[in-house]
mmCIF file of C-alpha atoms and ligand atoms in Angstrom:
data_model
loop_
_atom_site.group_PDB
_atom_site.id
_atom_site.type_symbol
_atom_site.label_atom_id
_atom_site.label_comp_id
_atom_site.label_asym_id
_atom_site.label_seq_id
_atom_site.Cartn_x
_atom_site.Cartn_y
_atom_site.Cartn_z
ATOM 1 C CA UNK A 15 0.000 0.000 0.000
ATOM 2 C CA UNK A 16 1.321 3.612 -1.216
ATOM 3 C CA UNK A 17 2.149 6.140 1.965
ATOM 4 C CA UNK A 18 -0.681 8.283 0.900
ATOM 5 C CA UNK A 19 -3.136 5.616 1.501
ATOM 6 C CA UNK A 20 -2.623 5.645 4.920
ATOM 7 C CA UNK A 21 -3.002 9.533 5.050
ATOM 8 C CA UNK A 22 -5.517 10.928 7.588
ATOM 9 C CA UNK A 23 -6.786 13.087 4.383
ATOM 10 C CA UNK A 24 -8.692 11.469 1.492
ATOM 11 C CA UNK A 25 -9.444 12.577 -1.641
ATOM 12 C CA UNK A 26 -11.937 10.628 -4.356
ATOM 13 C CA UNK A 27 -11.254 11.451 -8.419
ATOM 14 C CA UNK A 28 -13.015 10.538 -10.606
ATOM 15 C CA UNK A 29 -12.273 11.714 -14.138
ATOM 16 C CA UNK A 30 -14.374 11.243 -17.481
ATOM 17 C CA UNK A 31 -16.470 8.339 -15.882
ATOM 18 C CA UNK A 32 -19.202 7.195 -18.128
ATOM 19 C CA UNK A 33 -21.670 3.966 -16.831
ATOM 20 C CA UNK A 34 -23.501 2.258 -19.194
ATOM 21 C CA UNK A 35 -25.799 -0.180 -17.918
ATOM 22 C CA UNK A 36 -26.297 -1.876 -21.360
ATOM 23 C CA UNK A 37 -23.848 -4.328 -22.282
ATOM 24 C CA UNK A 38 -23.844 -4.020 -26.181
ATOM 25 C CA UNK A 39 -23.697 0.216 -25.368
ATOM 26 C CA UNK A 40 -26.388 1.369 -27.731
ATOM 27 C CA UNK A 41 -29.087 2.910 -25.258
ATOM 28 C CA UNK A 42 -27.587 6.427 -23.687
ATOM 29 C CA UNK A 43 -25.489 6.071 -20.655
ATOM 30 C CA UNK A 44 -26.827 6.244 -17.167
ATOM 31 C CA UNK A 45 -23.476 8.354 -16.478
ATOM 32 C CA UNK A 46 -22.031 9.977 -19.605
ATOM 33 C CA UNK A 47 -18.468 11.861 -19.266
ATOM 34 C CA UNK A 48 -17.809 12.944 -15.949
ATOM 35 C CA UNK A 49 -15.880 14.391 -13.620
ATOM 36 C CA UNK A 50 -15.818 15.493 -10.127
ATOM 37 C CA UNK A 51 -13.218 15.563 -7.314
ATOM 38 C CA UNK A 52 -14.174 15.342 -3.974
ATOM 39 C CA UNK A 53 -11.506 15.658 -0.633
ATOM 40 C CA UNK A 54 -12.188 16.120 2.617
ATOM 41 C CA UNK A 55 -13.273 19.548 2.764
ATOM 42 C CA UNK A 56 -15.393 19.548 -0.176
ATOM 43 C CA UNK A 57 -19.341 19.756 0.656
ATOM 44 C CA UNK A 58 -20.873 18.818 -2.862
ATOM 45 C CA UNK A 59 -24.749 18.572 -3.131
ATOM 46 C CA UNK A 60 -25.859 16.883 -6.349
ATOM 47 C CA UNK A 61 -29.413 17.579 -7.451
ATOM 48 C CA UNK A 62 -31.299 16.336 -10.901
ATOM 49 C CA UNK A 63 -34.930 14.230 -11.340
ATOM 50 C CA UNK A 64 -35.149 11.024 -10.964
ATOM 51 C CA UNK A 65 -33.010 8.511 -13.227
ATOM 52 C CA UNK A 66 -30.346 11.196 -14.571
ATOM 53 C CA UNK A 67 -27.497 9.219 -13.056
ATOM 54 C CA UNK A 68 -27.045 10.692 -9.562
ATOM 55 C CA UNK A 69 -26.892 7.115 -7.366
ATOM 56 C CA UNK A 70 -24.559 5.349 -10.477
ATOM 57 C CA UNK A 71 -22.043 8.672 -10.321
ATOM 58 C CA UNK A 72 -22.031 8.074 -6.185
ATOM 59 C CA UNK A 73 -21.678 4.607 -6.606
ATOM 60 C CA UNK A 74 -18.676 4.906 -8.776
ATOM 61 C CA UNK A 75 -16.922 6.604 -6.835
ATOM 62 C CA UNK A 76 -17.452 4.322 -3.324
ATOM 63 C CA UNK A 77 -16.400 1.298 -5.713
ATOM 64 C CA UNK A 78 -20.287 -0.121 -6.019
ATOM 65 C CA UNK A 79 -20.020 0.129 -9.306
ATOM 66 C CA UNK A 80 -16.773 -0.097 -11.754
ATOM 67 C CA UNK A 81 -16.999 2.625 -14.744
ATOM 68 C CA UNK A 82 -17.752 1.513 -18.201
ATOM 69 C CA UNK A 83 -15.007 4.134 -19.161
ATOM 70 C CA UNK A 84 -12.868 6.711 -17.261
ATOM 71 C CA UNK A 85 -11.305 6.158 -14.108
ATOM 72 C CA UNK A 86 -11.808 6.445 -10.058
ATOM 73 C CA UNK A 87 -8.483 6.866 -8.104
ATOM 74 C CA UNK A 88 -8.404 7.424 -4.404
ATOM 75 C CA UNK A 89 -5.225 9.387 -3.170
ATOM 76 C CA UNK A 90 -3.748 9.220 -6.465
ATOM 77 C CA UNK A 91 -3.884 5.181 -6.684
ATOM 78 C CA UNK A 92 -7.029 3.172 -8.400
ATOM 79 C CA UNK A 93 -9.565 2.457 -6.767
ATOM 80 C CA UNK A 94 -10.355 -0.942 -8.337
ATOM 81 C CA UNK A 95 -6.517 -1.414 -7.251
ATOM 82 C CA UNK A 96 -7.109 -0.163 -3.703
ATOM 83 C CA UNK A 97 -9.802 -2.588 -3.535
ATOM 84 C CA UNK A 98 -8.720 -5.530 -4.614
ATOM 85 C CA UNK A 99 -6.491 -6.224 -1.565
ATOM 86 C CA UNK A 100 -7.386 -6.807 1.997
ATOM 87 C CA UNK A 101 -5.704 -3.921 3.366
ATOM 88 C CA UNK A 102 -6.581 -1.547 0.770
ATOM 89 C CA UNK A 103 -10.504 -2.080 1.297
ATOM 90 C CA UNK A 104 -10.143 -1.551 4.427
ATOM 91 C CA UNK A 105 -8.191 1.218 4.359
ATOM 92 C CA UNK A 106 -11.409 2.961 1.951
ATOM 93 C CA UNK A 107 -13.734 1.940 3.728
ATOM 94 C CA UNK A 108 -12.453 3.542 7.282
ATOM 95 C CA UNK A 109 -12.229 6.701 5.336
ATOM 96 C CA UNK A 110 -14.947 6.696 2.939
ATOM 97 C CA UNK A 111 -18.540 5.456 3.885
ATOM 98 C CA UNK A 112 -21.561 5.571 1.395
ATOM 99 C CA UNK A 113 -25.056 5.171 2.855
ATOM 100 C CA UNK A 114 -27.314 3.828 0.227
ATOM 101 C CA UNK A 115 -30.919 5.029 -0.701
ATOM 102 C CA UNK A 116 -32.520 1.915 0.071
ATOM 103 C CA UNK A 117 -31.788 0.945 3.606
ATOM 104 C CA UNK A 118 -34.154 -1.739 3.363
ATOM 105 C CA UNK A 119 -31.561 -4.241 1.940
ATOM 106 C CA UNK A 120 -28.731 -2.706 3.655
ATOM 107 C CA UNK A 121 -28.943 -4.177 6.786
ATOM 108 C CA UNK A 122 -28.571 -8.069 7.725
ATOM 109 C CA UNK A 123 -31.988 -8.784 8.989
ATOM 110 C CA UNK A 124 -30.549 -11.190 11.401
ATOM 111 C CA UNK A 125 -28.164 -9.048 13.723
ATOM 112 C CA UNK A 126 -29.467 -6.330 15.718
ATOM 113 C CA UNK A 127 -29.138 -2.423 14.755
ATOM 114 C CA UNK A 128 -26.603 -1.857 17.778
ATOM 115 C CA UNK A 129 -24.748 -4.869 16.258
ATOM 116 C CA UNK A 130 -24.782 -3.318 12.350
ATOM 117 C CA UNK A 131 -23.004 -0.092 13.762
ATOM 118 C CA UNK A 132 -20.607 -1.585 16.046
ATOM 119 C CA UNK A 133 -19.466 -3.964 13.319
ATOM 120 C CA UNK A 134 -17.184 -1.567 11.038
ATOM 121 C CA UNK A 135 -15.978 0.281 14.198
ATOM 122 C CA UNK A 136 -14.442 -3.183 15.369
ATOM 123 C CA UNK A 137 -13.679 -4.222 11.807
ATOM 124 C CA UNK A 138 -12.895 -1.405 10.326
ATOM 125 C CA UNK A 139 -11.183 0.268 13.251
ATOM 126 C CA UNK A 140 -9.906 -2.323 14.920
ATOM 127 C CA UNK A 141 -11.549 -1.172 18.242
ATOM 128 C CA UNK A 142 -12.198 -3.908 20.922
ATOM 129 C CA UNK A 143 -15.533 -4.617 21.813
ATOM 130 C CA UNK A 144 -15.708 -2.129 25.258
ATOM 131 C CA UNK A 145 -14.094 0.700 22.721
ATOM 132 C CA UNK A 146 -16.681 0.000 19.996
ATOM 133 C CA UNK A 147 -19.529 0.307 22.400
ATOM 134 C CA UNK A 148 -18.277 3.807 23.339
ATOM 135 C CA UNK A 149 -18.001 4.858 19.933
ATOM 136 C CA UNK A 150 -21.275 3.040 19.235
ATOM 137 C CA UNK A 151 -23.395 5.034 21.883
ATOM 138 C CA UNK A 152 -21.537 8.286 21.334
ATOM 139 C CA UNK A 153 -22.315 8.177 17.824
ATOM 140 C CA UNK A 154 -26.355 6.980 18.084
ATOM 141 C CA UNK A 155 -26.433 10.076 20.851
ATOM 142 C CA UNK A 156 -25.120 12.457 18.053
ATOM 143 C CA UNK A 157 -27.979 11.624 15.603
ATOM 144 C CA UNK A 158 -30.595 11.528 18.808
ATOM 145 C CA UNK A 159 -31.464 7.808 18.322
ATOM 146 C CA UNK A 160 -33.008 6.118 21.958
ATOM 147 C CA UNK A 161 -29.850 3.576 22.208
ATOM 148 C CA UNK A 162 -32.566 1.473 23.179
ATOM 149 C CA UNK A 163 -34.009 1.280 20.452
ATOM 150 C CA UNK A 164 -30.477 -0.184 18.618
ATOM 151 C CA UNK A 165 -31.361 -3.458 20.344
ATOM 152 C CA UNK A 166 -34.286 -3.869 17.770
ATOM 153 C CA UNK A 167 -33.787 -5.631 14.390
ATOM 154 C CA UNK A 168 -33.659 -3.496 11.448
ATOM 155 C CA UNK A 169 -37.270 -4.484 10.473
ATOM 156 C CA UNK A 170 -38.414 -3.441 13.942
ATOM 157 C CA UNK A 171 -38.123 0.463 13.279
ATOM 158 C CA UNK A 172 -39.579 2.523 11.169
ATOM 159 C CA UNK A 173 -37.968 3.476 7.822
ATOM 160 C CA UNK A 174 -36.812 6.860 8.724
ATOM 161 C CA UNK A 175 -35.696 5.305 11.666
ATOM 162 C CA UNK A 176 -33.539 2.375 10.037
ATOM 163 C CA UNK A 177 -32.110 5.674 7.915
ATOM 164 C CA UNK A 178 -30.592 7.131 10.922
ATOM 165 C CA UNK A 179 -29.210 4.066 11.879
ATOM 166 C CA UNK A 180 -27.647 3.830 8.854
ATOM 167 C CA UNK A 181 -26.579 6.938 8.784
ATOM 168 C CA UNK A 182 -24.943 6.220 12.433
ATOM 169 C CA UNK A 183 -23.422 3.310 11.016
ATOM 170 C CA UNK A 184 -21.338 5.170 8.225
ATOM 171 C CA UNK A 185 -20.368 7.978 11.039
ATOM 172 C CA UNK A 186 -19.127 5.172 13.684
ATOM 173 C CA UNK A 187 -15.959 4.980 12.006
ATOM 174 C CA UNK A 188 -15.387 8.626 11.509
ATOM 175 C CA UNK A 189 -15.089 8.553 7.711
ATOM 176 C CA UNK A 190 -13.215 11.271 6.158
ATOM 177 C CA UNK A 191 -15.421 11.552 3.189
ATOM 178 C CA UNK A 192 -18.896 10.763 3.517
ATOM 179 C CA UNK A 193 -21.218 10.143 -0.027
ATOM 180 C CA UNK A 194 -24.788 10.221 1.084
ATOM 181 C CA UNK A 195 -27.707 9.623 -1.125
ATOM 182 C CA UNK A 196 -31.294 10.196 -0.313
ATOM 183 C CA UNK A 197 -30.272 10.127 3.145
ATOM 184 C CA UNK A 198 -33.051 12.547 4.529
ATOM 185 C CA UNK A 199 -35.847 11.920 1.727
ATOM 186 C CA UNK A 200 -37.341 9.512 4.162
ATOM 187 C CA UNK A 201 -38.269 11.612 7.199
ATOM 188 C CA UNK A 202 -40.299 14.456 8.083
ATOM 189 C CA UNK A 203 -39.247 18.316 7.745
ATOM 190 C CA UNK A 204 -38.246 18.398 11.176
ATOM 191 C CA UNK A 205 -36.376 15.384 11.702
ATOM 192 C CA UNK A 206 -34.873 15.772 7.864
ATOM 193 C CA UNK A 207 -33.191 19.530 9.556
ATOM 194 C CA UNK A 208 -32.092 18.077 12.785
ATOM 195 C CA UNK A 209 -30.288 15.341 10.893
ATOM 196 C CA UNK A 210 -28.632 18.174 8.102
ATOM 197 C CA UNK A 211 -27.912 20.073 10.854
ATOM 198 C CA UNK A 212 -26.169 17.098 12.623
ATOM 199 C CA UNK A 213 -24.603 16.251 9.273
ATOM 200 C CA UNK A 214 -23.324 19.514 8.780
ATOM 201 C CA UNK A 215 -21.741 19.856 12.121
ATOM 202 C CA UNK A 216 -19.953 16.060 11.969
ATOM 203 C CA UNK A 217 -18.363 17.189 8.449
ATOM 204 C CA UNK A 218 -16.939 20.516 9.630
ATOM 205 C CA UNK A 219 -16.076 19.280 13.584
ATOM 206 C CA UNK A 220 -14.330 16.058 11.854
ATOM 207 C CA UNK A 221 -12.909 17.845 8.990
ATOM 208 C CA UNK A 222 -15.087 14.736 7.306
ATOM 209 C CA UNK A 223 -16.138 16.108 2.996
ATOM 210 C CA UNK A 224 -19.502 15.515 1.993
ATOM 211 C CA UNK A 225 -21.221 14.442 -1.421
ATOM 212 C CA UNK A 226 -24.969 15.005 -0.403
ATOM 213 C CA UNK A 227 -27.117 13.686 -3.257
ATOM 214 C CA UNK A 228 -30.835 14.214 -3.286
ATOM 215 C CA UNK A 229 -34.206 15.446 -5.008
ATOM 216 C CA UNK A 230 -34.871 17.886 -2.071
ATOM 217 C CA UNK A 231 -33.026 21.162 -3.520
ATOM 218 C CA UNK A 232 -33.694 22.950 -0.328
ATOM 219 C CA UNK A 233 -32.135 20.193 1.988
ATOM 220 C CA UNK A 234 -29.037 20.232 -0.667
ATOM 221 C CA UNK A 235 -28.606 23.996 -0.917
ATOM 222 C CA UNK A 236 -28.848 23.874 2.928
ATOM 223 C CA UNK A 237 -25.591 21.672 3.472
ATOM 224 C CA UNK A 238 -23.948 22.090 0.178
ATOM 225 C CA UNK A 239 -21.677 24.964 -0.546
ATOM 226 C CA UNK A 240 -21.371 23.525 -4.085
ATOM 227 C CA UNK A 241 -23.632 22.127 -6.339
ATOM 228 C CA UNK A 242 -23.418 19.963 -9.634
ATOM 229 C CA UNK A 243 -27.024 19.465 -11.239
ATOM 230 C CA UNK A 244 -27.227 16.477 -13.386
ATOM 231 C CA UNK A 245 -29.506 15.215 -16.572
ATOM 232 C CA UNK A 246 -29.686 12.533 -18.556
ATOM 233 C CA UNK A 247 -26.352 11.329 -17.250
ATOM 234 C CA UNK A 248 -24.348 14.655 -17.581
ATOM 235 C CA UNK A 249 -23.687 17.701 -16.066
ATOM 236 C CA UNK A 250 -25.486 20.595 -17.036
ATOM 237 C CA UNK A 251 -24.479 22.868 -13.868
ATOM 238 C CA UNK A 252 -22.210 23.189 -11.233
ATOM 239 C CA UNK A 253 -20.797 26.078 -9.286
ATOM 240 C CA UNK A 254 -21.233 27.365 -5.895
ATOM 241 C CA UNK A 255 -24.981 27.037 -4.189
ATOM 242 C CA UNK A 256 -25.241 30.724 -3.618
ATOM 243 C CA UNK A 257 -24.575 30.467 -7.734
ATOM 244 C CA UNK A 258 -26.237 27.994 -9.087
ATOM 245 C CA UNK A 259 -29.681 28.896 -6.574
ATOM 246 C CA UNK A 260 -29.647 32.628 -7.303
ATOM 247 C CA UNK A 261 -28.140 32.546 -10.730
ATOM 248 C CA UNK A 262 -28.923 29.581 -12.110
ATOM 249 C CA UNK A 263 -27.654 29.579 -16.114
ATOM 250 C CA UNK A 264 -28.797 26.239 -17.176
ATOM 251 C CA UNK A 265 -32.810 26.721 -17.872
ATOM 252 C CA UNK A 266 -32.815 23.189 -16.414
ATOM 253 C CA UNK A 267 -31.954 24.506 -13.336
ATOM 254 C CA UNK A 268 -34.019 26.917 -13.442
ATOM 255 C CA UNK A 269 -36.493 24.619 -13.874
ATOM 256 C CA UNK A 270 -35.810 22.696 -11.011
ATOM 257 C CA UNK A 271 -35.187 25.915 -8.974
ATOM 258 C CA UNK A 272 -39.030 26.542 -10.145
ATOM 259 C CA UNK A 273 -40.481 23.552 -8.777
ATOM 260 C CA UNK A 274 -39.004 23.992 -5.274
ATOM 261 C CA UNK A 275 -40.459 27.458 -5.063
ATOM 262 C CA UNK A 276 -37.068 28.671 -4.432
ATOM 263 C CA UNK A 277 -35.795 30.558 -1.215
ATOM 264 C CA UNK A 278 -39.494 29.503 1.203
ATOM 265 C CA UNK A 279 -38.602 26.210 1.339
ATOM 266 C CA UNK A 280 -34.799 26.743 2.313
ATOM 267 C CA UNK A 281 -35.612 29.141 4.130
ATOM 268 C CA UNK A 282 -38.229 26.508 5.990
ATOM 269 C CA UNK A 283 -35.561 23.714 5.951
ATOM 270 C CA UNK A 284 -32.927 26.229 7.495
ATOM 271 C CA UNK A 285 -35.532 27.578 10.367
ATOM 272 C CA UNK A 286 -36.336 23.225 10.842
ATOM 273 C CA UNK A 287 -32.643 22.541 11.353
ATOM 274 C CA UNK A 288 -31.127 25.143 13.765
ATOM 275 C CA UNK A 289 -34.235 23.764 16.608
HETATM 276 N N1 ATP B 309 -28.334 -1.829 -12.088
HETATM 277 C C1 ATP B 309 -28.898 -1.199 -13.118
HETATM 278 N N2 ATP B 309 -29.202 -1.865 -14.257
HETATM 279 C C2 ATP B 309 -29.731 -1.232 -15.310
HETATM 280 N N3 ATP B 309 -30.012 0.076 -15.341
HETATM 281 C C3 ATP B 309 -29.740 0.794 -14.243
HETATM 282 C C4 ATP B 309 -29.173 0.206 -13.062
HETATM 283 N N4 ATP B 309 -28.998 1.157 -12.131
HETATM 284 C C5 ATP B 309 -29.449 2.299 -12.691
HETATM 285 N N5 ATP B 309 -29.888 2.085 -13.949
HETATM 286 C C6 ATP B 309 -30.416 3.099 -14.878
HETATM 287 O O1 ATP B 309 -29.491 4.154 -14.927
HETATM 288 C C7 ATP B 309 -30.151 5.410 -14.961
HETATM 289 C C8 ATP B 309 -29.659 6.268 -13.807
HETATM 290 O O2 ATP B 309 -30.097 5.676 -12.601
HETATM 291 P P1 ATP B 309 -29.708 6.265 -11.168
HETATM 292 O O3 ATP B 309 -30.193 5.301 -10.164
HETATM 293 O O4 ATP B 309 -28.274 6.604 -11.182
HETATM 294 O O5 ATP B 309 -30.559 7.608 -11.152
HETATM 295 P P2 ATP B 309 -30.821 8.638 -9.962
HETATM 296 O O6 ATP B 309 -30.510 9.990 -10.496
HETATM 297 O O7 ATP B 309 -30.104 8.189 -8.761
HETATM 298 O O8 ATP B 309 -32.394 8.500 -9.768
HETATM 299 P P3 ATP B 309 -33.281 8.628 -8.421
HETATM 300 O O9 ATP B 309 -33.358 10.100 -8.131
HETATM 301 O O10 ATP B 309 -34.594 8.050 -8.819
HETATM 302 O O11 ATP B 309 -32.615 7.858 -7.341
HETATM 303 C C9 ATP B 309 -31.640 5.105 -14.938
HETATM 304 O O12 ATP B 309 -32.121 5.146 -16.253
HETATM 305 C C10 ATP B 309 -31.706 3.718 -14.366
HETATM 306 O O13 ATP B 309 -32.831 3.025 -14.859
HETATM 307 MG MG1 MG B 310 -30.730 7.540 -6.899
#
């Protein structure tokens, strides 16, 4: 493994990916020719309707997925590389945690919540089992979550519940990048700002970046500082949020800027998340 690999900082490039989900390549691809860099102090909201590529771009760069063209490298080495050994996956996956958009299928329905979390800190970590308890209940306080309720199994909570969890289990091992996508479209205004807010706070207090993907504009303006807005598999924006929110070019954008009713629901979103 290189010396940067083991660097506290991470940094996720991915450059000219395109994903094409059809293996003779005729239909358009789900991700078409792009790139994006993302380090530990970047705080990237991507926003576009449904099916323009958003979860296959995210998933590329955690390794899900391998692009059909174009590469992913993580501190300079490639990720398919960094994967393929032991030491390398682990390495990633201490730094850089995904939570998916279905949490249904992301959890093993036969271990408890409490277990699901402490797993990657002992794993991943290399915590004992007293150490990954403390982490474990430090890190379900953080997102407000009853630690009683982590002795339920995952089909025992409710879904906006089982997101949190989720959520809690990416944050256990204080991941230096964190790619989340849809992670708040499950729960209610209220609960959606407490856990942005909370979000926010981790990735600035841990010096953690953030690629926050979702259809809620308002919850991405309110944690992104950039934006990329995607269609059809390519870019057709990206800039700052202040930008592309108040001076959108693309009429896309604008479009989607439209449909939110612009600043009342961040403005909503923001009152919601500093209760
Ligand atoms: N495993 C797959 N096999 C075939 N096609 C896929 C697969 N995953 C995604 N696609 C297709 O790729 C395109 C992009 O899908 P993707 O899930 O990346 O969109 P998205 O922007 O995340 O949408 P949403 O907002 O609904 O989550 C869609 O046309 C989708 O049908
Ligand atoms: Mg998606």
């Amino acid at each position: 493994m290189s010396g940067n690999l083991r660097a506290a900082y991470a940094e996720i490039d991915a450059e000219h990916v395109c994903k094409s989900f059809d293996r003779r390549g005729s239909g358009s691809p789900a991700v078409d020719d792009i790139s994006m860099k993302v380090t530990s102090s970047s705080a990237i909201g991507i926003v576009g309707e449904s099916g323009s590529g958003k979860s296959t771009l995210v998933r590329m760069m955690c390794g899900l997925l391998s692009p059909s063209a174009g590469s992913v490298s993580y501190n300079g080495a490639e990720l398919s590389g960094v994967l393929s050994t032991r030491a390398g996956r682990r390495e990633f996956r201490a730094k850089v945690q995904y939570v998916a958009q279905d949490t249904t299928s992301s959890f093993d329905p036969r271990r408890t919540l409490r277990d699901a979390v402490r797993l990657p800190a002992m794993r991943l970590l290399g915590l004992n089992s007293k150490a990954a308890d403390a982490q474990v209940n430090s890190t379900l306080e953080s997102l407000e979550l009853d630690p009683a309720m982590a002795d339920r199994f995952p089909t025992e909570v409710s879904g906006g519940q089982r997101q949190r969890f989720s959520i809690a289990r990416a944050l256990v091992v204080r991941p230096r990048i964190l790619l989340c996508d849809e992670v708040v479209s499950a729960l209610d205004v209220s609960v959606q700002g407490a856990i942005l807010n909370m979000l926010r706070q981790y990735c600035i207090d841990a010096d953690c970046g953030l690629v926050f993907v979702s259809h809620g504009l308002p919850a991405t303006a309110f944690i992104a500082r950039d934006m990329v807005v995607m269609r059809n598999g390519v870019i057709v924006e990206k800039g700052t949020t202040d930008d592309v929110v108040e001076r959108p070019q693309d009429p896309y954008t604008a479009e989607l800027l439209e449909a939110y009713r612009g600043a009342e629901d961040i403005e909503r979103l923001a009152v919601a998340a500093t209760r």
